[in-house]
Coordinates of C-alpha atoms in Angstrom, one line a residue:
S1 CA 0.0 0.0 0.0
L2 CA 1.0 3.6 -0.5
G3 CA 2.4 5.6 2.4
V4 CA 1.0 8.9 3.6
T5 CA 3.5 10.9 1.6
E6 CA 2.9 9.0 -1.6
T7 CA -0.9 9.3 -1.1
H8 CA -0.6 13.1 -0.5
A9 CA 1.6 13.6 -3.6
L10 CA -0.8 11.6 -5.7
R11 CA -3.8 13.7 -4.5
E12 CA -1.7 16.8 -5.2
L13 CA -0.9 15.6 -8.7
N14 CA -4.6 14.8 -9.4
S15 CA -5.6 18.1 -8.1
R16 CA -3.2 19.9 -10.4
I17 CA -4.2 17.8 -13.3
A18 CA -7.9 18.6 -12.6
A19 CA -7.0 22.3 -12.3
Y20 CA -5.1 22.2 -15.5
Y21 CA -8.0 20.7 -17.4
W22 CA -10.3 23.2 -15.8
V23 CA -8.2 26.1 -16.9
C24 CA -7.8 24.6 -20.4
G25 CA -11.6 24.0 -20.6
S26 CA -12.2 27.5 -19.4
L27 CA -9.8 29.0 -21.9
S28 CA -11.4 27.0 -24.7
L29 CA -14.8 28.1 -23.6
L30 CA -13.6 31.8 -23.6
I31 CA -12.0 31.4 -27.0
I32 CA -15.2 29.9 -28.4
L33 CA -17.2 32.7 -26.8
F34 CA -14.9 35.3 -28.2
F35 CA -15.2 34.0 -31.7
A36 CA -19.0 33.6 -31.3
I37 CA -19.3 37.3 -30.4
L38 CA -16.9 38.2 -33.2
L39 CA -19.0 36.2 -35.6
V40 CA -22.2 37.9 -34.4
G41 CA -20.5 41.3 -34.8
V42 CA -19.3 40.5 -38.3
T43 CA -22.8 39.1 -39.2
R44 CA -24.5 42.2 -37.9
A45 CA -22.1 44.4 -39.7
R46 CA -22.6 42.5 -43.0
K47 CA -26.4 42.7 -42.5
A48 CA -26.1 46.5 -41.8
E49 CA -23.9 46.9 -44.9
K50 CA -26.3 44.8 -46.9
K51 CA -29.2 46.9 -45.7
L52 CA -27.3 50.1 -46.5
A53 CA -26.5 48.8 -50.0
E54 CA -30.2 47.9 -50.5
E55 CA -31.3 51.4 -49.4
R56 CA -28.7 53.0 -51.7
N57 CA -29.9 50.9 -54.6
L58 CA -33.5 51.8 -53.9
L59 CA -32.5 55.5 -53.8
L60 CA -30.7 55.2 -57.1
T61 CA -33.6 53.4 -58.7
L62 CA -36.0 56.1 -57.6
I63 CA -33.8 59.0 -58.7
N64 CA -32.8 57.4 -61.9
S65 CA -36.5 57.2 -62.9
M66 CA -36.7 61.0 -62.7
P67 CA -36.1 63.2 -65.8
D68 CA -34.7 66.0 -63.7
R69 CA -31.0 66.1 -62.8
V70 CA -30.4 64.9 -59.2
H71 CA -27.1 64.8 -57.3
I72 CA -25.7 64.7 -53.7
K73 CA -22.4 66.3 -52.8
D74 CA -20.3 66.2 -49.6
R75 CA -19.2 69.2 -47.6
K76 CA -16.4 69.9 -50.1
S77 CA -18.9 69.8 -53.0
R78 CA -17.6 66.4 -54.2
F79 CA -20.1 64.2 -56.0
I80 CA -21.4 61.2 -53.9
I81 CA -24.5 60.2 -55.9
N82 CA -25.8 61.3 -59.3
N83 CA -28.8 60.1 -61.2
S84 CA -28.6 59.1 -64.9
A85 CA -29.8 62.5 -66.0
H86 CA -27.1 64.3 -64.1
L87 CA -24.4 61.9 -65.3
K88 CA -25.5 62.7 -68.9
A89 CA -25.4 66.4 -68.1
L90 CA -21.8 66.0 -66.9
G91 CA -20.8 64.0 -70.0
A92 CA -20.2 60.9 -67.9
S93 CA -21.6 57.4 -68.4
S94 CA -21.1 55.9 -64.8
Q95 CA -21.0 56.8 -61.2
A96 CA -17.3 55.7 -61.0
E97 CA -16.4 58.5 -63.5
V98 CA -17.9 61.1 -61.2
L99 CA -17.5 59.8 -57.7
G100 CA -15.3 62.1 -55.6
K101 CA -15.0 64.7 -58.3
T102 CA -16.4 68.3 -58.4
D103 CA -17.9 70.6 -61.0
Y104 CA -14.4 71.9 -61.7
D105 CA -13.6 68.5 -63.3
F106 CA -16.3 68.9 -65.8
R107 CA -16.9 72.6 -66.4
P108 CA -14.8 75.8 -66.6
A109 CA -14.0 77.7 -63.4
S110 CA -16.3 80.6 -64.5
V111 CA -19.3 78.2 -64.3
S112 CA -18.1 76.0 -61.5
D113 CA -17.4 78.9 -59.2
R114 CA -21.1 79.7 -59.2
H115 CA -22.1 76.1 -58.5
F116 CA -19.5 75.8 -55.7
G117 CA -20.7 79.1 -54.1
D118 CA -24.3 78.0 -54.2
D119 CA -23.4 74.7 -52.6
Q120 CA -21.4 76.2 -49.7
S121 CA -24.0 78.9 -49.0
V122 CA -26.7 76.3 -48.6
M123 CA -24.6 74.1 -46.3
E124 CA -23.0 76.9 -44.2
N125 CA -26.4 78.6 -43.6
N126 CA -28.2 75.4 -43.3
Q127 CA -31.0 76.9 -45.5
P128 CA -32.4 75.6 -48.8
R129 CA -32.8 77.5 -52.0
Y130 CA -35.7 76.8 -54.2
N131 CA -36.5 77.4 -57.9
Y132 CA -33.7 79.8 -58.9
E133 CA -32.2 80.1 -62.3
E134 CA -28.6 78.9 -62.7
P135 CA -26.5 79.2 -65.8
T136 CA -24.3 76.2 -66.6
M137 CA -22.5 74.5 -69.5
H138 CA -23.7 71.5 -71.5
P139 CA -21.1 68.9 -72.4
S140 CA -21.2 70.3 -75.9
G141 CA -19.8 73.6 -74.6
K142 CA -23.2 75.4 -75.0
M143 CA -24.4 77.6 -72.2
I144 CA -27.8 76.7 -70.9
T145 CA -30.1 77.8 -68.1
L146 CA -31.3 75.5 -65.3
L147 CA -34.1 75.9 -62.8
A148 CA -32.4 74.6 -59.7
S149 CA -33.2 73.8 -56.1
K150 CA -30.6 72.8 -53.3
V151 CA -31.2 71.7 -49.8
P152 CA -28.8 70.8 -47.0
F153 CA -28.1 67.1 -46.5
H154 CA -28.0 66.0 -42.8
N155 CA -26.8 62.9 -41.0
A156 CA -28.6 61.1 -38.2
S157 CA -27.3 63.7 -35.6
G158 CA -28.7 66.6 -37.6
E159 CA -25.3 67.8 -38.8
V160 CA -25.0 69.2 -42.3
I161 CA -22.8 66.7 -44.2
G162 CA -23.6 67.7 -47.8
V163 CA -26.1 69.2 -50.2
V164 CA -28.8 67.7 -52.4
G165 CA -29.5 69.3 -55.7
I166 CA -32.2 69.0 -58.4
S167 CA -32.5 70.9 -61.6
R168 CA -34.0 70.9 -65.0
D169 CA -33.0 72.6 -68.3
I170 CA -35.3 75.5 -69.0
T171 CA -33.3 77.0 -71.9
E172 CA -35.9 76.6 -74.5
Q173 CA -38.6 77.8 -72.1
K174 CA -36.6 80.9 -71.5
K175 CA -36.2 81.5 -75.2
E176 CA -40.0 81.2 -75.6
E177 CA -40.5 83.7 -72.8
I178 CA -38.2 86.2 -74.5
R179 CA -40.0 85.6 -77.8
Q180 CA -43.4 86.3 -76.2
Q181 CA -42.0 89.4 -74.4
R182 CA -40.7 90.7 -77.8
Q183 CA -44.1 90.1 -79.4
R184 CA -46.0 91.9 -76.6
K185 CA -43.5 94.8 -76.9
M186 CA -44.0 95.0 -80.7
L187 CA -47.8 95.0 -80.3
E188 CA -47.6 97.8 -77.8
L189 CA -45.4 99.9 -80.1
L190 CA -47.7 99.2 -83.0
A191 CA -50.7 100.3 -80.9
Q192 CA -48.9 103.4 -79.9
G193 CA -48.0 104.3 -83.6
A194 CA -44.3 103.8 -83.1
S195 CA -42.0 104.3 -86.1
L196 CA -40.7 101.4 -88.1
Q197 CA -37.2 102.3 -86.9
T198 CA -38.2 101.8 -83.3
I199 CA -39.9 98.5 -84.0
L200 CA -36.8 97.3 -85.9
Q201 CA -34.6 98.3 -83.0
V202 CA -36.7 96.1 -80.6
L203 CA -36.2 93.2 -83.0
I204 CA -32.4 93.8 -83.1
D205 CA -32.0 94.3 -79.3
G206 CA -34.4 91.5 -78.4
V207 CA -36.2 93.7 -75.8

């Protein structure tokens, strides 16, 4: 039979072995728990990313169905989102061609300065601008007139992080308005018995 000393040593050894396995088991459990939490976090992040992508695609689908030009810019007036009509107006064929760029990459400074100033004013004052005329340049190089509106773009905390713009080409409409104004002016002059020279001057000046 074992002596007292041997029995005590054996018990001590068994105790240490049991403690070792308990520690190993606990560490294994902690490692499994850590990776489970990590997996849940990654899964949630992927779900959130997927949801964000779905919402972004829905937004693009909606704005791409609009004939008006729609865009979203960040605080530095860099393009984030553009609908198909606005891409065409910039002379681009995809979002990748425009993402992170500004009006200065597509139009001369004389035109882009005005767009940039409008953007920054809306964002800095946190006040929208509705239905104002904005001259711009078509990709062909021709100057056209837009009827534009711009509103501040906010994050969930209410901070201004960009600007949303929507516009439409009213160049032909403006020409028609000028033509009608000219006709009314000529009729007024004829009714007043104005001279032919005066009427011809109206035609020349376009007044």
